């Protein structure tokens, strides 16, 4: 399988955008990669390292010649970025993104009339607590999962080309509707993050009155809350962009917790055993 | 520092009891260790490996000669075990336990009148998903934390001797009241466990209707829910033995989640940023 696109523009050269550029160059150094960002020093660094071939500060300047434009900017900027570059892209250009919620973006794109570009949504489930192009890694997507969204409006030919691109970068693909995607990540990624944050903030608040709490932190607590070290800016954006599904999952959790609470209150040994047994069985098989 | 006790009985020769015996023997092979358990094959195995010197199936038979009796049976059996062995221990014998909740045990012991033994509560924060004497390790307590409880009734001399014992086994000591202990572990251990279990059970339930959910499981989710693989029997007992504090922490979490939910509902960027920033700051410093 070869990379279908010859000229690629990546908007946002942070950890994800930088790692895409680096991986693409490693697969085929003849691919022309244009980088776009707000920080010129960062772009210059990427060019000096040959991660990109050229760069622009203004998105409109760097997309006109590209077969593929990858939006790797924060999730809340993606819709406005699409509108900003739309007048400048060539007819038939493909745009994809890497945003962690999809319905709001796809709904936005589907409503644009007479567009001359093709949009396919992506969400590579890769990352690190480290940020920025300095931490870009050519194997960031190796053995990762990448969601690629499909609905009635999705062009099947370019859907496949985007899937191929992520496969070449090492990812396994989940083809999914934007709504199913947002439902799944709300449950498996966003809710766990919010719970980890809530736990850590509780420890912080309650520690003010009891200095010994911090001493009682076990390796289990550290594992459970590791993700709370994620980028605050990114997570506030995710919460807002996937608001509907996240609020639904918080409500589902509230019901599940209420069941646990009732079993504890009633000292229902059999019911509690079933909950713990079922969770162990399920977790052991993940 | 030398081990103060010459003759030690360990009741319950699982992972914790077995590891204590193994560590003690490694520190001083002249210490006489009696093992007590319900499974004779298990006790025989421990004796064959020289982890213990002798064994009994009946607790009353194996405690009369001992300076120290360590109760390493499930937390719900500890109070009744104390009553069972009390008539057989020698005057001035010290008893400690390894139960993960402390108030109910200490309250029980403090109410026993005219007792001829001294009780000091312990809770070594060590363990593994692996169970049984076969997985016993001499370094299980190395660099771990061990809570040792103190209240007005605690004998200060033997409190120190029990602290020394855990220090010799490699643990750092937190001296604490039974209530503060139960409050802390409810927050830092029991609540995270219940949340991990609730999350996994939600994924299990919702996966029935959406087979793709399991594919979306990230390394973050796996970290967050690792502890849900814990022993169901042990965890049902913990929930009941530390019921009061656990229910309080579930309620605290409900309030914290409600705050997050409101911020998301209102799309309060500044408020959400503060929550995520604070959690990151706190987690990074754990």
Coordinates of C-alpha atoms in Angstrom, one line a residue:
Chain A
X1 CA 0.0 0.0 0.0
X2 CA 1.4 3.4 -0.9
X3 CA 0.4 6.9 0.3
X4 CA -2.2 8.1 -2.2
X5 CA -1.6 11.9 -1.7
X6 CA 1.5 13.6 -3.0
X7 CA 1.1 17.1 -1.5
X8 CA -0.1 17.3 2.0
X9 CA -0.7 20.3 4.3
X10 CA -0.8 19.8 8.0
X11 CA -2.4 22.6 10.0
X12 CA -1.2 22.6 13.6
X13 CA 2.2 21.2 14.1
X14 CA 2.0 19.9 17.7
X15 CA 2.6 16.4 18.9
X16 CA -0.1 14.8 16.6
X17 CA 0.5 17.0 13.5
X18 CA 4.3 16.7 13.9
X19 CA 4.1 13.0 14.3
X20 CA 2.0 12.6 11.2
X21 CA 4.5 14.6 9.2
X22 CA 7.4 12.7 10.6
X23 CA 5.8 9.3 9.9
X24 CA 4.8 10.3 6.4
X25 CA 8.3 11.5 5.6
X26 CA 9.7 8.2 7.0
X27 CA 7.4 6.2 4.7
X28 CA 8.1 8.3 1.6
X29 CA 10.5 11.2 1.7
X30 CA 9.2 12.5 -1.7
X31 CA 5.9 13.5 -0.2
X32 CA 5.7 17.3 -0.1
X33 CA 4.5 18.4 3.3
X34 CA 3.5 22.0 4.1
X35 CA 3.2 23.0 7.7
X36 CA 0.9 25.7 9.0
X37 CA 0.9 27.1 12.5
X38 CA 0.8 30.3 14.5
X39 CA 4.3 29.9 16.0
X40 CA 7.0 30.6 13.4
X41 CA 9.9 29.4 15.6
X42 CA 8.1 26.0 15.9
X43 CA 7.5 25.8 12.2
X44 CA 11.1 26.8 11.5
X45 CA 12.3 24.0 13.8
X46 CA 10.1 21.5 12.0
X47 CA 11.6 22.6 8.6
X48 CA 15.2 22.5 9.9
X49 CA 14.5 18.9 11.0
X50 CA 13.1 18.1 7.5
X51 CA 9.8 17.2 9.0
X52 CA 8.1 19.6 6.7
X53 CA 9.3 21.1 3.3
X54 CA 7.8 24.6 3.7
X55 CA 5.6 26.5 6.1
X56 CA 3.1 29.3 6.3
X57 CA 1.6 31.3 9.1
X58 CA -1.7 32.0 7.2
X59 CA -3.8 28.9 6.5
X60 CA -5.1 30.2 3.2
X61 CA -1.5 30.6 1.9
X62 CA -0.6 26.9 2.3
X63 CA -3.5 24.8 1.2
X64 CA -4.1 25.8 -2.5
X65 CA -1.8 23.2 -4.0
X66 CA -2.6 20.3 -1.6
X67 CA -4.2 17.0 -2.3
X68 CA -4.8 16.5 1.4
X69 CA -5.2 18.9 4.2
X70 CA -5.0 17.5 7.8
X71 CA -6.4 19.6 10.5
X72 CA -4.4 18.9 13.7
X73 CA -5.5 22.0 15.6
X74 CA -7.5 21.9 18.9
X75 CA -11.0 20.4 18.4
X76 CA -12.8 23.6 19.0
X77 CA -11.1 25.4 16.1
X78 CA -11.7 22.8 13.5
X79 CA -15.1 24.0 12.2
X80 CA -13.9 27.6 11.8
X81 CA -10.6 26.4 10.2
X82 CA -12.6 24.5 7.6
X83 CA -14.5 27.7 6.7
X84 CA -11.3 29.7 6.7
X85 CA -9.5 27.4 4.2
X86 CA -12.5 26.4 2.1
X87 CA -12.2 29.3 -0.4
X88 CA -8.5 28.5 -1.0
X89 CA -8.4 24.7 -1.4
X90 CA -8.3 23.2 -4.9
X91 CA -11.3 21.5 -6.3
X92 CA -11.5 17.9 -5.2
X93 CA -9.0 18.3 -2.3
X94 CA -9.5 16.0 0.6
X95 CA -9.7 17.4 4.2
X96 CA -9.5 15.3 7.3
X97 CA -9.0 16.2 11.0
X98 CA -7.8 14.5 14.2
X99 CA -10.4 15.9 16.6
X100 CA -11.6 13.8 19.5
X101 CA -15.2 14.4 19.0
X102 CA -16.9 14.0 15.6
X103 CA -20.6 14.7 15.4
X104 CA -20.4 18.5 15.8
X105 CA -17.7 18.6 13.1
X106 CA -19.4 16.3 10.6
X107 CA -22.8 18.0 11.1
X108 CA -21.1 21.4 10.4
X109 CA -19.4 20.1 7.2
X110 CA -22.5 18.3 5.9
X111 CA -24.4 21.6 6.1
X112 CA -21.9 23.5 3.9
X113 CA -23.5 23.8 0.5
X114 CA -21.7 23.5 -2.9
X115 CA -18.4 22.7 -1.3
X116 CA -15.5 21.9 -3.6
X117 CA -13.7 19.7 -1.2
X118 CA -14.2 16.2 0.3
X119 CA -14.3 15.8 4.1
X120 CA -13.5 12.5 6.0
X121 CA -13.3 12.7 9.8
X122 CA -10.6 10.9 11.6
X123 CA -9.7 10.5 15.3
X124 CA -6.4 8.8 15.9
X125 CA -6.4 7.4 19.5
X126 CA -2.8 8.3 20.1
X127 CA -1.1 10.8 22.2
X128 CA 1.1 11.3 25.2
X129 CA 1.4 13.6 28.2
X130 CA 4.2 15.2 26.3
X131 CA 3.2 18.0 23.9
X132 CA 4.6 19.8 20.9
X133 CA 6.6 19.0 17.8
X134 CA 9.7 18.4 19.9
X135 CA 8.1 15.2 21.1
X136 CA 6.8 14.1 17.7
X137 CA 7.5 10.5 17.1
X138 CA 7.4 8.6 13.8
X139 CA 5.9 5.5 15.6
X140 CA 3.2 7.4 17.5
X141 CA 0.4 5.7 15.6
X142 CA 2.0 2.2 15.5
X143 CA -0.5 -0.3 17.0
X144 CA -2.9 2.5 17.8
X145 CA -6.6 2.7 16.9
X146 CA -7.9 5.3 14.5
X147 CA -11.6 6.0 14.1
X148 CA -12.6 7.1 10.6
X149 CA -16.2 8.3 10.4
X150 CA -18.8 7.4 7.8
X151 CA -22.3 8.5 7.2
X152 CA -24.6 8.9 4.2
X153 CA -22.7 11.9 2.8
X154 CA -19.2 10.3 3.1
X155 CA -17.5 9.7 -0.3
X156 CA -16.6 6.0 -0.2
X157 CA -13.5 6.3 -2.4
X158 CA -11.8 8.9 -0.3
X159 CA -13.0 7.2 2.9
X160 CA -10.9 4.3 1.8
X161 CA -7.9 6.6 0.9
X162 CA -8.0 8.1 4.4
X163 CA -8.3 4.7 6.0
X164 CA -5.3 3.6 4.0
X165 CA -3.3 6.6 5.2
X166 CA -3.8 5.7 8.8
X167 CA -3.1 2.0 8.2
X168 CA 0.2 3.0 6.5
X169 CA 1.0 5.0 9.7
X170 CA 0.4 1.9 11.7
X171 CA -3.1 2.2 13.0
X172 CA -6.0 -0.2 13.1
X173 CA -9.2 1.3 11.7
X174 CA -12.6 1.5 13.3
X175 CA -15.1 2.7 10.6
X176 CA -18.0 4.3 12.5
X177 CA -20.8 6.8 12.4
X178 CA -19.9 10.2 14.0
X179 CA -22.6 9.6 16.7
X180 CA -21.4 6.1 17.6
X181 CA -17.9 7.4 17.8
X182 CA -18.9 10.2 20.2
X183 CA -20.9 7.7 22.3
X184 CA -18.0 5.3 22.5
X185 CA -15.3 7.9 23.4
X186 CA -17.6 9.5 25.9
X187 CA -17.8 6.2 27.7
X188 CA -14.3 4.8 27.2
X189 CA -12.2 8.0 27.2
X190 CA -14.1 11.2 28.3
X191 CA -16.0 9.8 31.3
X192 CA -12.9 8.0 32.8
X193 CA -11.0 11.3 32.4
X194 CA -13.6 13.3 34.2
X195 CA -13.7 10.7 37.0
X196 CA -9.9 10.8 37.4
X197 CA -10.1 14.5 37.6
X198 CA -12.9 14.4 40.1
X199 CA -11.0 11.9 42.3
X200 CA -7.8 14.0 42.2
X201 CA -9.6 17.2 43.0
X202 CA -11.4 15.4 45.9
X203 CA -8.0 14.3 47.3
X204 CA -6.7 17.8 46.8
X205 CA -9.7 19.4 48.6
X206 CA -9.8 16.9 51.5
X207 CA -6.0 16.9 51.9
X208 CA -6.2 20.6 53.1
X209 CA -7.8 19.3 56.3
X210 CA -5.9 16.0 56.6
X211 CA -2.2 16.1 55.6
X212 CA -2.0 12.3 55.9
X213 CA -4.2 11.7 52.8
X214 CA -1.4 12.2 50.4
X215 CA 0.7 9.6 52.3
X216 CA -2.0 7.0 51.7
X217 CA -1.8 7.3 47.9
X218 CA -1.2 3.8 46.5
X219 CA 0.1 2.7 43.1
X220 CA -3.6 1.7 42.3
X221 CA -4.7 5.4 42.9
X222 CA -1.8 6.6 40.7
X223 CA -2.8 4.2 37.9
X224 CA -6.5 5.2 38.1
X225 CA -5.7 8.9 38.0
X226 CA -2.7 9.0 35.5
X227 CA -4.9 10.5 32.8
X228 CA -5.8 13.4 35.0
X229 CA -2.4 14.8 34.0
X230 CA -3.8 15.5 30.5
X231 CA -3.7 19.0 28.9
X232 CA -6.3 21.2 30.6
X233 CA -7.0 23.2 27.5
X234 CA -7.6 20.2 25.4
X235 CA -9.9 18.6 27.9
X236 CA -12.1 21.7 28.5
X237 CA -12.5 21.7 24.7
X238 CA -13.4 18.0 24.5
X239 CA -16.0 18.4 27.3
X240 CA -17.7 21.2 25.3
X241 CA -17.4 19.6 21.9
X242 CA -18.8 16.3 23.1
X243 CA -21.1 17.7 25.7
X244 CA -24.3 15.8 24.8
X245 CA -22.7 12.3 25.0
X246 CA -20.6 13.2 28.0
X247 CA -23.6 14.4 30.0
X248 CA -25.4 11.2 29.1
X249 CA -22.5 9.0 30.3
X250 CA -22.2 11.0 33.6
X251 CA -25.9 10.2 34.1
X252 CA -25.4 6.5 33.3
X253 CA -22.5 6.4 35.8
X254 CA -24.7 8.1 38.4
X255 CA -27.3 5.2 38.0
X256 CA -24.5 2.6 38.2
X257 CA -23.1 4.2 41.3
X258 CA -26.5 4.4 42.9
X259 CA -26.8 0.6 42.4
X260 CA -23.5 0.0 44.1
X261 CA -24.4 2.4 46.9
X262 CA -27.7 0.6 47.5
X263 CA -25.9 -2.8 47.7
X264 CA -23.4 -1.4 50.2
X265 CA -26.1 0.3 52.2
X266 CA -28.1 -3.0 52.3
X267 CA -24.9 -5.0 52.9
X268 CA -26.0 -7.2 50.1
X269 CA -23.1 -9.6 49.9
X270 CA -24.4 -11.6 46.9
X271 CA -25.2 -8.5 44.9
X272 CA -21.8 -6.9 45.6
X273 CA -20.0 -10.1 44.8
X274 CA -21.8 -10.2 41.4
X275 CA -20.8 -6.6 40.6
X276 CA -17.1 -7.2 41.5
X277 CA -17.0 -10.6 39.8
X278 CA -18.5 -9.2 36.6
X279 CA -16.1 -6.3 36.5
X280 CA -13.1 -8.5 37.1
X281 CA -14.2 -11.0 34.4
X282 CA -14.8 -8.1 32.0
X283 CA -11.6 -6.3 32.9
X284 CA -9.5 -9.4 32.7
X285 CA -10.7 -9.9 29.1
X286 CA -10.0 -6.4 27.8
Chain B
X1 CA 16.7 -3.0 64.6
X2 CA 15.9 -6.6 65.4
X3 CA 12.6 -8.4 65.3
X4 CA 11.3 -8.2 68.9
X5 CA 9.1 -11.3 68.8
X6 CA 10.6 -14.8 68.9
X7 CA 7.5 -16.9 68.3
X8 CA 5.0 -15.7 65.8
X9 CA 1.7 -17.3 64.6
X10 CA 0.3 -16.2 61.3
X11 CA -3.4 -17.0 60.8
X12 CA -4.2 -17.1 57.1
X13 CA -1.4 -18.1 54.8
X14 CA -2.3 -16.4 51.6
X15 CA -0.3 -13.8 49.6
X16 CA 0.0 -11.4 52.6
X17 CA 0.4 -14.0 55.4
X18 CA 2.8 -16.0 53.3
X19 CA 4.8 -13.0 52.3
X20 CA 5.1 -11.9 56.0
X21 CA 6.3 -15.4 57.0
X22 CA 8.8 -15.4 54.1
X23 CA 10.1 -12.0 54.9
X24 CA 10.5 -12.7 58.6
X25 CA 12.4 -15.9 57.9
X26 CA 14.7 -14.1 55.5
X27 CA 15.5 -11.5 58.2
X28 CA 16.0 -14.1 60.9
X29 CA 15.7 -17.8 60.3
X30 CA 15.6 -18.5 64.0
X31 CA 12.2 -17.0 64.5
X32 CA 9.7 -19.7 65.1
X33 CA 6.7 -19.3 62.8
X34 CA 3.4 -21.2 63.2
X35 CA 1.0 -21.2 60.3
X36 CA -2.8 -21.6 60.7
X37 CA -5.2 -22.1 57.9
X38 CA -8.1 -24.1 56.6
X39 CA -6.4 -25.7 53.7
X40 CA -3.9 -28.4 54.9
X41 CA -2.3 -28.8 51.5
X42 CA -1.5 -25.1 51.4
X43 CA 0.0 -25.3 55.0
X44 CA 2.0 -28.3 54.1
X45 CA 3.4 -26.6 51.0
X46 CA 4.4 -23.6 53.2
X47 CA 6.1 -26.0 55.7
X48 CA 7.9 -27.9 52.9
X49 CA 9.3 -24.6 51.6
X50 CA 10.4 -23.7 55.2
X51 CA 8.2 -20.6 55.2
X52 CA 6.7 -21.9 58.4
X53 CA 8.0 -24.3 61.1
X54 CA 4.8 -25.9 62.0
X55 CA 1.1 -25.6 61.3
X56 CA -2.4 -26.2 62.7
X57 CA -5.8 -26.2 61.2
X58 CA -7.5 -25.1 64.5
X59 CA -6.6 -21.6 65.5
X60 CA -6.8 -22.3 69.2
X61 CA -4.1 -25.0 68.9
X62 CA -1.5 -22.8 67.4
X63 CA -1.5 -19.6 69.4
X64 CA -0.9 -20.5 73.0
X65 CA 2.9 -20.3 72.8
X66 CA 3.2 -17.2 70.6
X67 CA 4.5 -13.7 71.4
X68 CA 2.8 -12.3 68.4
X69 CA -0.3 -13.4 66.4
X70 CA -0.8 -11.9 63.0
X71 CA -4.3 -12.2 61.6
X72 CA -4.1 -12.3 57.8
X73 CA -7.5 -13.7 57.1
X74 CA -10.3 -11.8 55.2
X75 CA -11.3 -8.6 56.9
X76 CA -14.8 -9.8 57.7
X77 CA -13.4 -12.7 59.8
X78 CA -11.0 -10.7 61.9
X79 CA -13.4 -9.8 64.8
X80 CA -14.6 -13.4 65.2
X81 CA -11.1 -14.7 64.9
X82 CA -10.0 -12.5 67.8
X83 CA -12.8 -13.9 69.9
X84 CA -12.0 -17.5 68.9
X85 CA -8.3 -17.3 69.8
X86 CA -8.6 -15.0 72.9
X87 CA -9.1 -17.8 75.4
X88 CA -6.0 -19.6 74.1
X89 CA -3.4 -16.9 73.8
X90 CA -0.8 -16.4 76.6
X91 CA -1.0 -13.4 78.9
X92 CA 0.6 -10.4 77.3
X93 CA 0.6 -11.8 73.8
X94 CA 0.4 -9.2 71.1
X95 CA -2.2 -9.5 68.3
X96 CA -2.1 -7.5 65.1
X97 CA -4.1 -7.8 61.8
X98 CA -3.7 -6.7 58.2
X99 CA -7.3 -5.8 57.5
X100 CA -8.0 -2.9 55.0
X101 CA -10.6 -1.2 57.3
X102 CA -9.8 -0.5 60.9
X103 CA -12.6 1.3 62.9
X104 CA -14.9 -1.7 63.1
X105 CA -12.0 -4.0 64.3
X106 CA -10.6 -1.5 66.8
X107 CA -14.1 -0.7 68.2
X108 CA -14.7 -4.4 68.6
X109 CA -11.4 -5.1 70.4
X110 CA -11.8 -2.0 72.6
X111 CA -15.1 -3.3 73.9
X112 CA -13.6 -6.7 75.0
X113 CA -13.4 -6.5 78.8
X114 CA -10.5 -7.9 80.9
X115 CA -8.5 -9.1 77.9
X116 CA -5.2 -10.7 78.5
X117 CA -3.7 -9.7 75.1
X118 CA -2.6 -6.5 73.5
X119 CA -4.0 -5.4 70.2
X120 CA -2.4 -3.1 67.6
X121 CA -4.1 -2.7 64.2
X122 CA -2.1 -2.8 61.0
X123 CA -2.9 -2.3 57.4
X124 CA 0.0 -2.9 55.0
X125 CA -0.8 -1.3 51.6
X126 CA 0.7 -4.1 49.6
X127 CA -0.7 -6.8 47.4
X128 CA -1.0 -8.0 43.9
X129 CA -3.6 -9.3 41.6
X130 CA -1.9 -12.7 42.3
X131 CA -3.2 -14.6 45.2
X132 CA -2.1 -17.4 47.5
X133 CA 1.0 -18.5 49.3
X134 CA 2.5 -19.6 45.9
X135 CA 2.9 -16.0 45.0
X136 CA 4.3 -15.0 48.4
X137 CA 7.3 -12.7 48.0
X138 CA 9.9 -11.7 50.6
X139 CA 10.0 -8.2 49.2
X140 CA 6.2 -7.6 49.0
X141 CA 6.4 -4.9 51.7
X142 CA 9.6 -3.2 50.5
X143 CA 9.0 0.5 49.9
X144 CA 5.3 0.0 50.7
X145 CA 3.2 2.0 53.2
X146 CA 1.8 0.4 56.3
X147 CA -0.8 2.1 58.4
X148 CA -0.6 1.3 62.2
X149 CA -3.5 2.5 64.2
X150 CA -3.4 4.4 67.5
X151 CA -6.1 5.6 69.8
X152 CA -6.4 6.3 73.6
X153 CA -6.5 2.5 74.4
X154 CA -3.4 1.6 72.3
X155 CA -0.4 0.4 74.3
X156 CA 2.5 2.7 73.3
X157 CA 5.2 0.2 73.9
X158 CA 3.7 -2.5 71.7
X159 CA 2.6 0.1 69.2
X160 CA 6.3 0.8 68.7
X161 CA 7.1 -2.9 68.5
X162 CA 4.6 -3.4 65.7
X163 CA 5.8 -0.3 63.9
X164 CA 9.3 -1.7 64.1
X165 CA 8.2 -5.1 62.7
X166 CA 6.8 -3.4 59.5
X167 CA 9.8 -1.2 59.2
X168 CA 12.0 -4.3 59.3
X169 CA 9.9 -5.8 56.5
X170 CA 10.6 -2.6 54.4
X171 CA 7.5 -0.5 54.9
X172 CA 7.1 3.2 55.7
X173 CA 4.7 3.7 58.7
X174 CA 1.7 6.0 58.9
X175 CA 0.6 6.1 62.5
X176 CA -3.1 7.1 62.5
X177 CA -6.4 6.9 64.3
X178 CA -8.7 4.1 63.0
X179 CA -11.3 6.6 61.8
X180 CA -8.7 8.7 59.9
X181 CA -7.4 5.5 58.4
X182 CA -10.8 4.5 57.2
X183 CA -11.6 7.9 55.8
X184 CA -8.3 8.0 53.9
X185 CA -8.5 4.6 52.4
X186 CA -12.2 5.1 51.5
X187 CA -11.0 8.1 49.4
X188 CA -7.7 6.9 48.0
X189 CA -8.4 3.2 47.6
X190 CA -12.1 2.1 48.0
X191 CA -13.8 4.8 46.0
X192 CA -11.3 4.5 43.1
X193 CA -12.0 0.8 43.1
X194 CA -15.8 1.2 43.1
X195 CA -15.5 3.7 40.2
X196 CA -13.2 1.4 38.2
X197 CA -15.8 -1.4 38.7
X198 CA -18.7 0.9 37.8
X199 CA -16.9 2.0 34.6
X200 CA -16.1 -1.6 33.5
X201 CA -19.6 -2.7 34.2
X202 CA -21.0 0.2 32.2
X203 CA -18.7 -0.8 29.2
X204 CA -19.9 -4.4 29.6
X205 CA -23.6 -3.5 29.7
X206 CA -23.4 -1.0 26.9
X207 CA -21.2 -3.3 24.8
X208 CA -24.1 -5.7 24.5
X209 CA -25.8 -3.1 22.2
X210 CA -22.6 -1.9 20.5
X211 CA -19.9 -4.3 19.7
X212 CA -17.5 -1.5 18.7
X213 CA -17.2 -0.2 22.2
X214 CA -14.6 -2.8 23.2
X215 CA -12.5 -1.8 20.1
X216 CA -12.3 1.8 21.4
X217 CA -10.7 0.8 24.7
X218 CA -7.5 2.8 25.0
X219 CA -4.4 2.4 27.3
X220 CA -5.9 5.2 29.4
X221 CA -9.0 3.2 30.1
X222 CA -7.0 0.1 30.9
X223 CA -4.9 2.0 33.4
X224 CA -7.9 3.6 35.0
X225 CA -9.7 0.3 35.4
X226 CA -6.7 -2.0 36.2
X227 CA -7.8 -2.3 39.9
X228 CA -11.2 -3.6 38.8
X229 CA -9.4 -7.0 38.4
X230 CA -9.1 -7.2 42.2
X231 CA -10.5 -10.2 44.1
X232 CA -14.4 -9.9 44.2
X233 CA -14.6 -11.7 47.6
X234 CA -12.1 -9.3 49.2
X235 CA -13.8 -6.2 47.8
X236 CA -17.3 -7.1 48.8
X237 CA -16.0 -7.6 52.3
X238 CA -14.2 -4.2 52.2
X239 CA -17.3 -2.4 51.1
X240 CA -19.3 -3.8 54.0
X241 CA -16.5 -3.4 56.6
X242 CA -15.9 0.3 55.7
X243 CA -19.4 1.0 54.7
X244 CA -19.9 4.3 56.5
X245 CA -16.8 6.0 55.1
X246 CA -17.3 4.6 51.6
X247 CA -20.9 5.8 51.4
X248 CA -19.7 9.3 52.5
X249 CA -17.0 9.3 49.7
X250 CA -19.5 8.2 47.1
X251 CA -21.6 11.2 48.2
X252 CA -18.6 13.5 48.0
X253 CA -17.9 12.3 44.5
X254 CA -21.5 12.8 43.5
X255 CA -21.2 16.5 44.5
X256 CA -17.9 16.9 42.7
X257 CA -19.4 15.2 39.5
X258 CA -22.4 17.5 39.8
X259 CA -20.1 20.5 39.7
X260 CA -18.3 19.2 36.6
X261 CA -21.6 18.4 35.0
X262 CA -22.9 21.9 35.6
X263 CA -19.7 23.4 34.1
X264 CA -20.1 21.2 31.0
X265 CA -23.8 22.0 30.7
X266 CA -23.1 25.8 31.0
X267 CA -20.1 25.4 28.6
X268 CA -18.1 27.3 31.3
X269 CA -14.7 27.3 29.7
X270 CA -12.9 29.1 32.6
X271 CA -14.5 26.9 35.2
X272 CA -13.7 23.7 33.3
X273 CA -10.1 24.9 32.7
X274 CA -9.7 25.5 36.4
X275 CA -10.9 21.9 37.3
X276 CA -8.6 20.3 34.7
X277 CA -5.7 22.5 35.6
X278 CA -6.0 21.9 39.3
X279 CA -6.3 18.1 38.8
X280 CA -3.2 18.1 36.5
X281 CA -1.2 20.2 39.0
X282 CA -2.2 17.9 41.9
X283 CA -1.7 14.7 39.9
X284 CA 1.7 15.7 38.6
X285 CA 2.8 16.3 42.2
X286 CA 1.7 13.0 43.6

